[in-house]
mmCIF file of C-alpha atoms in Angstrom:
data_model
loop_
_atom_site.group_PDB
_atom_site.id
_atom_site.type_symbol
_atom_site.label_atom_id
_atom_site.label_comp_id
_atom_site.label_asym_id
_atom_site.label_seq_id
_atom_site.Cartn_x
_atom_site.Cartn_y
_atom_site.Cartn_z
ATOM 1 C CA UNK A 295 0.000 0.000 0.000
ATOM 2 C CA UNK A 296 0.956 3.362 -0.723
ATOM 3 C CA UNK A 297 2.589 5.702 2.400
ATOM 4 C CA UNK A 298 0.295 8.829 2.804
ATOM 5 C CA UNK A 299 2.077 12.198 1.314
ATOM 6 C CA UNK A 300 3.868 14.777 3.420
ATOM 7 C CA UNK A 301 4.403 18.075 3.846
ATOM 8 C CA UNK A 302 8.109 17.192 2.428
ATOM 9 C CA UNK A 303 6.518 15.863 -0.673
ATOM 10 C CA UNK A 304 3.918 18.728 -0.726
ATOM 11 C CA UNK A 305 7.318 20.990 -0.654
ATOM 12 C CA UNK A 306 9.344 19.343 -3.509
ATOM 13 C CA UNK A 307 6.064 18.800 -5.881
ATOM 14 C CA UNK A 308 5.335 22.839 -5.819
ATOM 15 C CA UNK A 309 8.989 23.892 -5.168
ATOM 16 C CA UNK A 310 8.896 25.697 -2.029
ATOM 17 C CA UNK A 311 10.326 25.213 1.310
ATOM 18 C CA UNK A 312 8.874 23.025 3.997
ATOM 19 C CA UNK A 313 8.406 26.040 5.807
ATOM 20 C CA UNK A 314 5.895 28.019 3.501
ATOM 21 C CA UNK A 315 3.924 24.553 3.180
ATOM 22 C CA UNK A 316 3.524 24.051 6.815
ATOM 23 C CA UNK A 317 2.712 28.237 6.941
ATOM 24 C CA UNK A 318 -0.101 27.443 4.509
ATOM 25 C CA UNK A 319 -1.843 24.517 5.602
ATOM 26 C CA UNK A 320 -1.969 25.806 9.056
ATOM 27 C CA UNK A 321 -3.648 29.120 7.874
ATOM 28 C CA UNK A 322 -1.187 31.353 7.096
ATOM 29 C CA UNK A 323 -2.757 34.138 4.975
ATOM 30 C CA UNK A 324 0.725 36.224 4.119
ATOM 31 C CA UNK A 325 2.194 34.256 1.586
ATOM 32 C CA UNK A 326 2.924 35.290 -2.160
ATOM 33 C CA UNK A 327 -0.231 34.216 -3.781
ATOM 34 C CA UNK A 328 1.669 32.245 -6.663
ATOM 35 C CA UNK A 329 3.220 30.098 -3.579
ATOM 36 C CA UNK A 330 0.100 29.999 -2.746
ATOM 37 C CA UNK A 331 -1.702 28.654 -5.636
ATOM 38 C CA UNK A 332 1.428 26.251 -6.219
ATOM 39 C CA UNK A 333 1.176 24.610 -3.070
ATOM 40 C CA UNK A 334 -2.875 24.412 -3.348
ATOM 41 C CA UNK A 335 -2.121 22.418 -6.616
ATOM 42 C CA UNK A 336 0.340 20.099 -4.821
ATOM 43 C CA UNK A 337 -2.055 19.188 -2.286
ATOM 44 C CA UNK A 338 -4.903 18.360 -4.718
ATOM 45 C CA UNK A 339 -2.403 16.353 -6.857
ATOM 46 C CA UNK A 340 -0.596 14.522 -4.452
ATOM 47 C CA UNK A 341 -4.118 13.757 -1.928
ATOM 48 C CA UNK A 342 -1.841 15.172 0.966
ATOM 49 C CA UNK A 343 -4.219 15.643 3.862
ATOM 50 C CA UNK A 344 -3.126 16.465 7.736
ATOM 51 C CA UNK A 345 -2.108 14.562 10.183
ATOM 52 C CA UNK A 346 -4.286 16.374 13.561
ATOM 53 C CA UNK A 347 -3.147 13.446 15.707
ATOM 54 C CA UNK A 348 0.180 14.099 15.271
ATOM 55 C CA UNK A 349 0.045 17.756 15.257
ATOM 56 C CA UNK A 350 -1.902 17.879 18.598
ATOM 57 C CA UNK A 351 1.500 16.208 20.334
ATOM 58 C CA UNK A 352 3.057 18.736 19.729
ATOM 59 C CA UNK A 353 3.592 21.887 22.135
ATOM 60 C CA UNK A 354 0.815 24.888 21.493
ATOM 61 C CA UNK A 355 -0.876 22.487 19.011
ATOM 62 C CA UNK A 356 -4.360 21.264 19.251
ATOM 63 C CA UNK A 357 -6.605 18.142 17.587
ATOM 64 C CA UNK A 358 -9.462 20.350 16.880
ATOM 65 C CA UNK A 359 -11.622 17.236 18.435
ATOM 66 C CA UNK A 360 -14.187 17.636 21.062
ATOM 67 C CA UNK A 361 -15.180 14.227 22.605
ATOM 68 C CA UNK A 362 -19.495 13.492 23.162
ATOM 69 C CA UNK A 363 -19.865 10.449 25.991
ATOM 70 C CA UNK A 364 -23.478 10.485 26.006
ATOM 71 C CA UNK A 365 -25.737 7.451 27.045
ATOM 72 C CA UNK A 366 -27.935 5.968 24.120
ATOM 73 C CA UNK A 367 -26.946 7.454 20.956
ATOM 74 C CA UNK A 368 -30.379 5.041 20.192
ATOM 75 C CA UNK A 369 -32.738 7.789 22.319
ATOM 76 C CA UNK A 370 -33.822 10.694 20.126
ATOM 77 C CA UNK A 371 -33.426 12.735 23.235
ATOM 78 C CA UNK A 372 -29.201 12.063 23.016
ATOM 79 C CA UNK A 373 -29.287 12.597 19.319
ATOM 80 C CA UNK A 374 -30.668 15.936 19.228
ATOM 81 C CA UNK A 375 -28.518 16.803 22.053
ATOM 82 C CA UNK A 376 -25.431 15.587 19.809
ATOM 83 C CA UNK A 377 -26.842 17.266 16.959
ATOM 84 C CA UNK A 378 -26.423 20.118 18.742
ATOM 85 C CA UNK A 379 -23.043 20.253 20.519
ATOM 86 C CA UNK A 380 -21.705 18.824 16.552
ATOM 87 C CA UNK A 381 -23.227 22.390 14.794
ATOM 88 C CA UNK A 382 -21.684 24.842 17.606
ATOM 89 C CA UNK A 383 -18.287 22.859 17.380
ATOM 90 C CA UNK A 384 -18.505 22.430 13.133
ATOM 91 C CA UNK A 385 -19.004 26.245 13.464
ATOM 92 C CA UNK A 386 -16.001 26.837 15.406
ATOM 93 C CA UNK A 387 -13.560 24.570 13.517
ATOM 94 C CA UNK A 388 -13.901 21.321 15.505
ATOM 95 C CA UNK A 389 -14.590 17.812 14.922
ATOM 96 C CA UNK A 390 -16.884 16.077 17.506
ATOM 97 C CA UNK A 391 -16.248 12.003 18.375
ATOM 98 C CA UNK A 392 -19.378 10.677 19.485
ATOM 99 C CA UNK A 393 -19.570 7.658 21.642
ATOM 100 C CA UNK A 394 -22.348 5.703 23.836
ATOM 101 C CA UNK A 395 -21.145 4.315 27.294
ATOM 102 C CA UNK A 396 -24.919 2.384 27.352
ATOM 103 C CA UNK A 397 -24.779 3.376 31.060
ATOM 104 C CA UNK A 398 -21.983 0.945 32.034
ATOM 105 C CA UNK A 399 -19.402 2.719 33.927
ATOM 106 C CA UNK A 400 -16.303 0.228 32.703
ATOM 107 C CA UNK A 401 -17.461 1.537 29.078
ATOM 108 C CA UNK A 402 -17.712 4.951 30.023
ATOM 109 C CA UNK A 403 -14.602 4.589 31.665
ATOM 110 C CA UNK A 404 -13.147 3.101 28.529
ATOM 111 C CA UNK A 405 -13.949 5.615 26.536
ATOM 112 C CA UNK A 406 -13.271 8.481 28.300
ATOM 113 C CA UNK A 407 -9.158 6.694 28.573
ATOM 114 C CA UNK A 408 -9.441 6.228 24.814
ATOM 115 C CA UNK A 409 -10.508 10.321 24.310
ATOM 116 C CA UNK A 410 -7.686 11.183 26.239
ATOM 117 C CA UNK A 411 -4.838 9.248 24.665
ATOM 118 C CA UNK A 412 -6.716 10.409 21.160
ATOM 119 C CA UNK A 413 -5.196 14.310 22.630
ATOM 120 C CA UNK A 414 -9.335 15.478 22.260
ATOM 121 C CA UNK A 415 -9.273 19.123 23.596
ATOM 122 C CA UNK A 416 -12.062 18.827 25.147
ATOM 123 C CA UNK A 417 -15.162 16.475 26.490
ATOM 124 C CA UNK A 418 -18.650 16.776 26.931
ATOM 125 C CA UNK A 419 -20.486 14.152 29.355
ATOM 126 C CA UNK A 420 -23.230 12.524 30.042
ATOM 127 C CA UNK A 421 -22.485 10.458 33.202
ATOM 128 C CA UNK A 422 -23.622 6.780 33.431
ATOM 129 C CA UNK A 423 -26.196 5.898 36.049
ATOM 130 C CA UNK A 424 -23.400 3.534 37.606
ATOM 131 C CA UNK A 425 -20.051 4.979 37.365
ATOM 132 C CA UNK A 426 -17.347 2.899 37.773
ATOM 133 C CA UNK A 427 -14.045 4.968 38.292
ATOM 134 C CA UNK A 428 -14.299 7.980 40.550
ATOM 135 C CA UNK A 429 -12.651 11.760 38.659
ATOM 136 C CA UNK A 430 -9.831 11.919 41.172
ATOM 137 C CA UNK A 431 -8.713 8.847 39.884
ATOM 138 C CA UNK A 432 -8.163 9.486 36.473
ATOM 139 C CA UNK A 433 -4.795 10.198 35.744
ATOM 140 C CA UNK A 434 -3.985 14.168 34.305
ATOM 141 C CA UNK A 435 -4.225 16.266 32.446
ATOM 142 C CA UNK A 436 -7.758 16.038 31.755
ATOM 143 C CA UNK A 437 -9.285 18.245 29.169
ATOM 144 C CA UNK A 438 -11.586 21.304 29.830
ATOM 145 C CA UNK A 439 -15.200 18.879 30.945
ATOM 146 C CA UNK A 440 -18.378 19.766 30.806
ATOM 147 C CA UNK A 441 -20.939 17.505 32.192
ATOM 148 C CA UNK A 442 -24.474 17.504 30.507
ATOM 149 C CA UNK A 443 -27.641 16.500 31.195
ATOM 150 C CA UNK A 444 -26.613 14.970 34.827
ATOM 151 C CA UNK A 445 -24.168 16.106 37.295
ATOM 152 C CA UNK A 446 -20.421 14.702 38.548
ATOM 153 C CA UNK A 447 -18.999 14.603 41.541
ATOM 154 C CA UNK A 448 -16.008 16.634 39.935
ATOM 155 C CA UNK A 449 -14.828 20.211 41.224
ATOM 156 C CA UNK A 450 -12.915 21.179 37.951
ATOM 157 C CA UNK A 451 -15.754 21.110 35.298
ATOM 158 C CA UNK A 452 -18.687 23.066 34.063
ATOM 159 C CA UNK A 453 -22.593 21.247 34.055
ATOM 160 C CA UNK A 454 -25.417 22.009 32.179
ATOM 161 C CA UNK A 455 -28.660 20.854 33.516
ATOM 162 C CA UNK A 456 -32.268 21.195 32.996
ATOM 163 C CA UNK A 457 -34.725 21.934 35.796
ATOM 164 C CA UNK A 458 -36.297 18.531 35.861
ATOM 165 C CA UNK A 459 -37.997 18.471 39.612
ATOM 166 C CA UNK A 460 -39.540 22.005 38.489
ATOM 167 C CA UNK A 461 -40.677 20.437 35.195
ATOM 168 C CA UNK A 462 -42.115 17.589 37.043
ATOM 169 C CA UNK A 463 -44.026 19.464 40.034
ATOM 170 C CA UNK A 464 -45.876 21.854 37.356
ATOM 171 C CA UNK A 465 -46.882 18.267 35.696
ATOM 172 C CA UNK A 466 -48.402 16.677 38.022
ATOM 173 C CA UNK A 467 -49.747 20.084 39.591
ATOM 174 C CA UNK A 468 -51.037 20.535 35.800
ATOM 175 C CA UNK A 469 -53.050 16.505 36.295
ATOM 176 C CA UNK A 470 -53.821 17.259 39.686
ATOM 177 C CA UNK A 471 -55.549 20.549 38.924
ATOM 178 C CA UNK A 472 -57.486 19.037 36.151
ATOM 179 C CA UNK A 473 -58.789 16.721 38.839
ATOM 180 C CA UNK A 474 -56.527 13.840 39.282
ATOM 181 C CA UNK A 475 -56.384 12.341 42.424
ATOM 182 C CA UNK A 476 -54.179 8.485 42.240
ATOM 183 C CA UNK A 477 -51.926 10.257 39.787
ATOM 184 C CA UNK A 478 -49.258 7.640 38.959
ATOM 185 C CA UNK A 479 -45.402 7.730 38.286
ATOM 186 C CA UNK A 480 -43.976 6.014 35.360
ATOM 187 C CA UNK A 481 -40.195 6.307 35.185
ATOM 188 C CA UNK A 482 -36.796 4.965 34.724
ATOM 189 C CA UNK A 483 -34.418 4.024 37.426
ATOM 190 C CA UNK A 484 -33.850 6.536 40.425
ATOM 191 C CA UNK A 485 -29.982 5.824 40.176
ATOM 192 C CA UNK A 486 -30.323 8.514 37.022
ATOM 193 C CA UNK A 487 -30.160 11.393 38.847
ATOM 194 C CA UNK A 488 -32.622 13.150 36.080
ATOM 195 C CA UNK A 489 -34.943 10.511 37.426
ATOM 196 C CA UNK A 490 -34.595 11.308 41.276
ATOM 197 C CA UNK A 491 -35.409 15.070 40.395
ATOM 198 C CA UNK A 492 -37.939 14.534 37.952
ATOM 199 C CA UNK A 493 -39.815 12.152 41.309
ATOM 200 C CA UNK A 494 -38.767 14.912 43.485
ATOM 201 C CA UNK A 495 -40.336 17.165 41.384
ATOM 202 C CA UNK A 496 -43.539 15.069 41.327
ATOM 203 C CA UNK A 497 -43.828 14.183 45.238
ATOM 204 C CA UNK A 498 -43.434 18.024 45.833
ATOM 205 C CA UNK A 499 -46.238 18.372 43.239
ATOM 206 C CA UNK A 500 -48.790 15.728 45.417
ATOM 207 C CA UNK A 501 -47.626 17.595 48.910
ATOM 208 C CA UNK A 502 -48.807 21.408 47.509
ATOM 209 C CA UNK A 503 -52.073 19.406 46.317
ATOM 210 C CA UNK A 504 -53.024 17.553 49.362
ATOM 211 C CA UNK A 505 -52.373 14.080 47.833
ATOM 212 C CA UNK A 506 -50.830 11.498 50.154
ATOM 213 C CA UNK A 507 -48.080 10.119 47.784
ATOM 214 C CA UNK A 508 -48.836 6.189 47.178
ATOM 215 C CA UNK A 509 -45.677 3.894 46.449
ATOM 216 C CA UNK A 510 -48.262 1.344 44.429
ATOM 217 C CA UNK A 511 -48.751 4.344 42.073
ATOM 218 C CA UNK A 512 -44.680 4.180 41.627
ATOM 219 C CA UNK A 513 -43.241 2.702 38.905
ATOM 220 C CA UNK A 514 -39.391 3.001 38.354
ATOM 221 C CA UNK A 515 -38.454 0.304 36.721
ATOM 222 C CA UNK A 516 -39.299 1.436 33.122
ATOM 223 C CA UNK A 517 -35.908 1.877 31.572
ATOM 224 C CA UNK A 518 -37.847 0.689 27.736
ATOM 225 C CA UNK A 519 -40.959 1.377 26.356
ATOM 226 C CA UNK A 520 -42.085 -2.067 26.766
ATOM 227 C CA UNK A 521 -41.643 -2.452 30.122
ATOM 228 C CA UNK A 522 -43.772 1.353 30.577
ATOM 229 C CA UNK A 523 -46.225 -0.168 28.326
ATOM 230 C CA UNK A 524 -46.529 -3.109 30.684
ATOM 231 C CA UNK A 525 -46.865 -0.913 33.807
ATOM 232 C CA UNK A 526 -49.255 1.473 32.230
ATOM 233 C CA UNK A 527 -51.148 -1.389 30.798
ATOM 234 C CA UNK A 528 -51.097 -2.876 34.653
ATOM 235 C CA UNK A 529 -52.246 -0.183 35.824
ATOM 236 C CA UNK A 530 -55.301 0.101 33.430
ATOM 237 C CA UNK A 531 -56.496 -3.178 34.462
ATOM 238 C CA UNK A 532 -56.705 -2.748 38.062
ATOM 239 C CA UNK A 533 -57.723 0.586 37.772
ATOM 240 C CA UNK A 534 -55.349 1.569 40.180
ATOM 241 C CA UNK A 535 -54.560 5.322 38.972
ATOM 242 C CA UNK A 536 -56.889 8.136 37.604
ATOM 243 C CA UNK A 537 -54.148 9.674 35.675
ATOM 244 C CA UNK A 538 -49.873 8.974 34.730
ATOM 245 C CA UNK A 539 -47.018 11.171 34.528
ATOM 246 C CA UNK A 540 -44.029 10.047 32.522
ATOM 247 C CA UNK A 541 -40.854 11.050 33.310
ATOM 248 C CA UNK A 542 -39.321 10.283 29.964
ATOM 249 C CA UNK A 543 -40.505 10.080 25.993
ATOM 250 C CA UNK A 544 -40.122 6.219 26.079
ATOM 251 C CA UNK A 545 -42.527 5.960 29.044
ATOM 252 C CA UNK A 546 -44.533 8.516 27.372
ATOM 253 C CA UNK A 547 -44.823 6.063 24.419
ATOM 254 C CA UNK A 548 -45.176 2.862 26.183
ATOM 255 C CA UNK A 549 -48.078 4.549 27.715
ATOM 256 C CA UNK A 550 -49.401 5.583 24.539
ATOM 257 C CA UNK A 551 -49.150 2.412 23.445
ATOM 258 C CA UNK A 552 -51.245 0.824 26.472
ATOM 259 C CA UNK A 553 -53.826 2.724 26.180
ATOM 260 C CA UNK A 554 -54.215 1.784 22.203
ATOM 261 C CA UNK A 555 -54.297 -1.439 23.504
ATOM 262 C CA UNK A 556 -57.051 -1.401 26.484
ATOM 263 C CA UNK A 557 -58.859 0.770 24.287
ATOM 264 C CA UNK A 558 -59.350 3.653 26.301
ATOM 265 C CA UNK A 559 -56.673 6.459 27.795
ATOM 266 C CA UNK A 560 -55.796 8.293 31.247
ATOM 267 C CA UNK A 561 -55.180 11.641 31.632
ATOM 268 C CA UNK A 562 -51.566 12.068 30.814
ATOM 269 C CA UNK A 563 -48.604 14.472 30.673
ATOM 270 C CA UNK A 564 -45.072 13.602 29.763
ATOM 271 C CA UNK A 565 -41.529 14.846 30.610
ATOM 272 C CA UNK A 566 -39.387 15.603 26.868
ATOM 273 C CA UNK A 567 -41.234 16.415 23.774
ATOM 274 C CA UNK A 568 -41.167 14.360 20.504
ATOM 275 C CA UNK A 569 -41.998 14.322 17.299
ATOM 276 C CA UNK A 570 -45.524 12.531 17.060
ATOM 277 C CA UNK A 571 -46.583 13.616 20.573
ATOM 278 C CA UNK A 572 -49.146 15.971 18.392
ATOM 279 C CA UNK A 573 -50.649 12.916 16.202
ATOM 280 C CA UNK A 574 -52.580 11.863 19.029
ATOM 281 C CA UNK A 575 -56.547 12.690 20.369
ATOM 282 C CA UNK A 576 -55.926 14.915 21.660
ATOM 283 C CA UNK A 577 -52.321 15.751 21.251
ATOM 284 C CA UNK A 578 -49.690 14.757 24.397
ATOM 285 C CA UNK A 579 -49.024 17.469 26.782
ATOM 286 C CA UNK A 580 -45.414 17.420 27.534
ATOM 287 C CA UNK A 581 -42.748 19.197 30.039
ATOM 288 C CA UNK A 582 -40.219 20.704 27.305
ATOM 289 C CA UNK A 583 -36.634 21.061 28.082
ATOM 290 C CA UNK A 584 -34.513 22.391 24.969
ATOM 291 C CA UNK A 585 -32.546 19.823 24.473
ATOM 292 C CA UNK A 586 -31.050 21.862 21.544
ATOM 293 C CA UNK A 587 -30.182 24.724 23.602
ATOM 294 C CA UNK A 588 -28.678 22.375 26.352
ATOM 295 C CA UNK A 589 -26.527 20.660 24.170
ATOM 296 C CA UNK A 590 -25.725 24.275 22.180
ATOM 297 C CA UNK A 591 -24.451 25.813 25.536
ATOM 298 C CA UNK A 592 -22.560 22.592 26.544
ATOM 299 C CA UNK A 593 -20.210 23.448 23.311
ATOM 300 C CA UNK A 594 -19.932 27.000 24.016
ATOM 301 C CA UNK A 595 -19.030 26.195 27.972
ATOM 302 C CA UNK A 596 -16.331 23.900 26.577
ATOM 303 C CA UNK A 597 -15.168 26.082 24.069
ATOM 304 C CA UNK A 598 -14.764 29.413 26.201
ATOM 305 C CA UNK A 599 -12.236 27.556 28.009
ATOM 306 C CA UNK A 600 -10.623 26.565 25.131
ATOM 307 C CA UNK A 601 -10.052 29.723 24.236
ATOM 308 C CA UNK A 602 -8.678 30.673 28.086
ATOM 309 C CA UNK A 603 -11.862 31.311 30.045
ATOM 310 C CA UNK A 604 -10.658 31.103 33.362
ATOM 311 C CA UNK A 605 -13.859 31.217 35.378
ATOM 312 C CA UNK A 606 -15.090 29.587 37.958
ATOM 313 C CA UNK A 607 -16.897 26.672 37.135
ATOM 314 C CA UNK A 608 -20.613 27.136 37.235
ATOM 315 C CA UNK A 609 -23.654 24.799 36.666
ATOM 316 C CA UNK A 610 -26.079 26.978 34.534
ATOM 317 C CA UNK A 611 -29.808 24.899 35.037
ATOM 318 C CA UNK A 612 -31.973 25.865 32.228
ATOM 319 C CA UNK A 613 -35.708 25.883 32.220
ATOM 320 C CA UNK A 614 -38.514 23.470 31.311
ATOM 321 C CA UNK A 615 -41.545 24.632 29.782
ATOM 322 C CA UNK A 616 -45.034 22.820 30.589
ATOM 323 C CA UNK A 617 -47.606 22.567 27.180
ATOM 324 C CA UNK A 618 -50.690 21.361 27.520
ATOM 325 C CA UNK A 619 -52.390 20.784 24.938
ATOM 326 C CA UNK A 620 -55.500 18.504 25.929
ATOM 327 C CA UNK A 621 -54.481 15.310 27.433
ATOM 328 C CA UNK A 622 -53.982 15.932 30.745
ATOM 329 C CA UNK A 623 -57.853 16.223 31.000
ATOM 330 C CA UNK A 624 -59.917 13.477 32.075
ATOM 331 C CA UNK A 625 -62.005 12.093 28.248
ATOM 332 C CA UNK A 626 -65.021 13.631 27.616
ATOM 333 C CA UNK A 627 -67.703 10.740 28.583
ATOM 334 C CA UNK A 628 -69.812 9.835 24.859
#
């Protein structure tokens, strides 16, 4: 096979020192145009392309990578948050890697090693419900972090957060003042810290309304949208709950999907919008978080210190926004 070309061969093809090569391909804008244009035509001939991983190892020098751990690049949720954090770094000259750690903290812990000896300048987390390796024991230097979506117990890092107990308490406030009384939790596990504030959230809710909270009514153990459907569908057949809040889109569909089955529907509202929660009837009501704009400011946090911010790190918690749009009401009797 064919060795890659270098900047030495990028040199002797246009005629011009190794120097003025290197000054062009790294930017350099004062060079005689006709170097210029010679070198340009080298490149394109010979198919001579960078090598950022060997650049970055050297002193002042960077990858232009930003490393993504997030948890299920298979939840629409992560992907739009990716999606995100890939347009403010594409706009700024980076490359994001994107990797799932499936919530297994060996993985995570894997992959975060693997980042690191890839010289990424920076990384943008989502920690796994089970971590594995604690921060102080990973060995320096560690690139500016930002945590997203969940927090870490690390001092030297920025997190972005929603507000997911405030999302949840103006949920189940929004069932409760509808008239909902056995209003039931449907959720994943409360090791997922987004999951402990989102039931936070919803306990404070049943407290301000005068419900006693009931631990039939809930369900944690719906990490897929079968196993929601099942509890939902459980649910329905004892008629043990006069309306559900789900703390997550998959429960929100698995509930969807067990009322479609029994035929008829509780009063509902779910935590994270998505895209065919208005095909229903009526349409879902929803706690929005802006996933886009969490992921957006995880890139610029990570960025700014890229560029030197020396701040204090800060967790910035960004709002939720309840919608209602009709099924958090009890169904009209024919």
């Amino acid at each position: 096979m064919a060795r890659n070309p270098t900047m030495n061969d990028v040199a002797r093809e246009a005629q011009v020192s190794l120097k003025t090569v290197s000054r062009h391909v790294n930017g350099a804008t004062n060079i005689d145009p006709a170097l210029a244009a010679r070198i340009s035509a080298a490149i394109v001939k010979l198919g001579y392309r960078r090598n950022l991983s060997a650049a970055s190892l050297r002193p002042g020098r960077t990858s232009k990578t930003i490393g993504l751990v997030i948890s299920d690049l298979a939840n629409p949720y992560y992907s739009t948050l990716a999606r995100a954090v890939e347009s403010v770094a594409d706009a700024a000259g980076y490359l994001v890697t994107i990797a799932s750690s499936n919530e297994e903290g060996p993985r995570h812990d894997r992959l975060m090693d693997r980042l690191m000896e890839q010289r990424v300048d920076g990384v943008i987390v989502v920690p796994p419900r089970h971590p594995a390796r604690d921060w102080s024991e990973v060995p320096p230097p560690i690139p500016p972090l930002v945590f997203l979506d969940r927090p870490a117990p690390f001092a030297d890092a920025d997190t972005v957060l929603a507000d997911n107990a405030g999302g949840a308490r103006a949920a189940t406030l929004a069932l409760s003042g509808a008239g909902a009384r056995r209003i039931a939790y449907v959720g994943d596990s409360p090791d997922i810290h987004t999951m402990r504030e989102r039931h936070a959230g919803y306990t404070t809710a049943l407290t301000e309304a005068g419900i006693r909270a009931d631990d039939s009514l809930t369900i944690t153990s719906a990490h897929t949208r079968e196993q929601a459907e099942r509890a939902v569908g459980a649910l329905l057949r004892e008629d043990a709950a006069d309306a559900v809040f789900t703390a997550n889109n998959r429960s929100t569909i698995g509930a969807l999907l067990a009322f479609q089955e029994a035929g008829r529907r509780l009063p509902l509202v779910g935590f994270d919008d998505f895209e065919t929660s208005l095909l229903g009837n009526p349409p879902v009501s929803v706690v929005s978080q802006d996933i886009e704009l969490m992921g957006r400011t995880a890139a610029e946090s990570v960025l700014a210190r890229l560029r030197g911010d020396t701040s204090a790190f800060a967790t910035k918690v960004l709002p939720t926004r309840l919608i209602l749009r009709g099924s958090e009401r009890r169904p009209e009797r024919g």
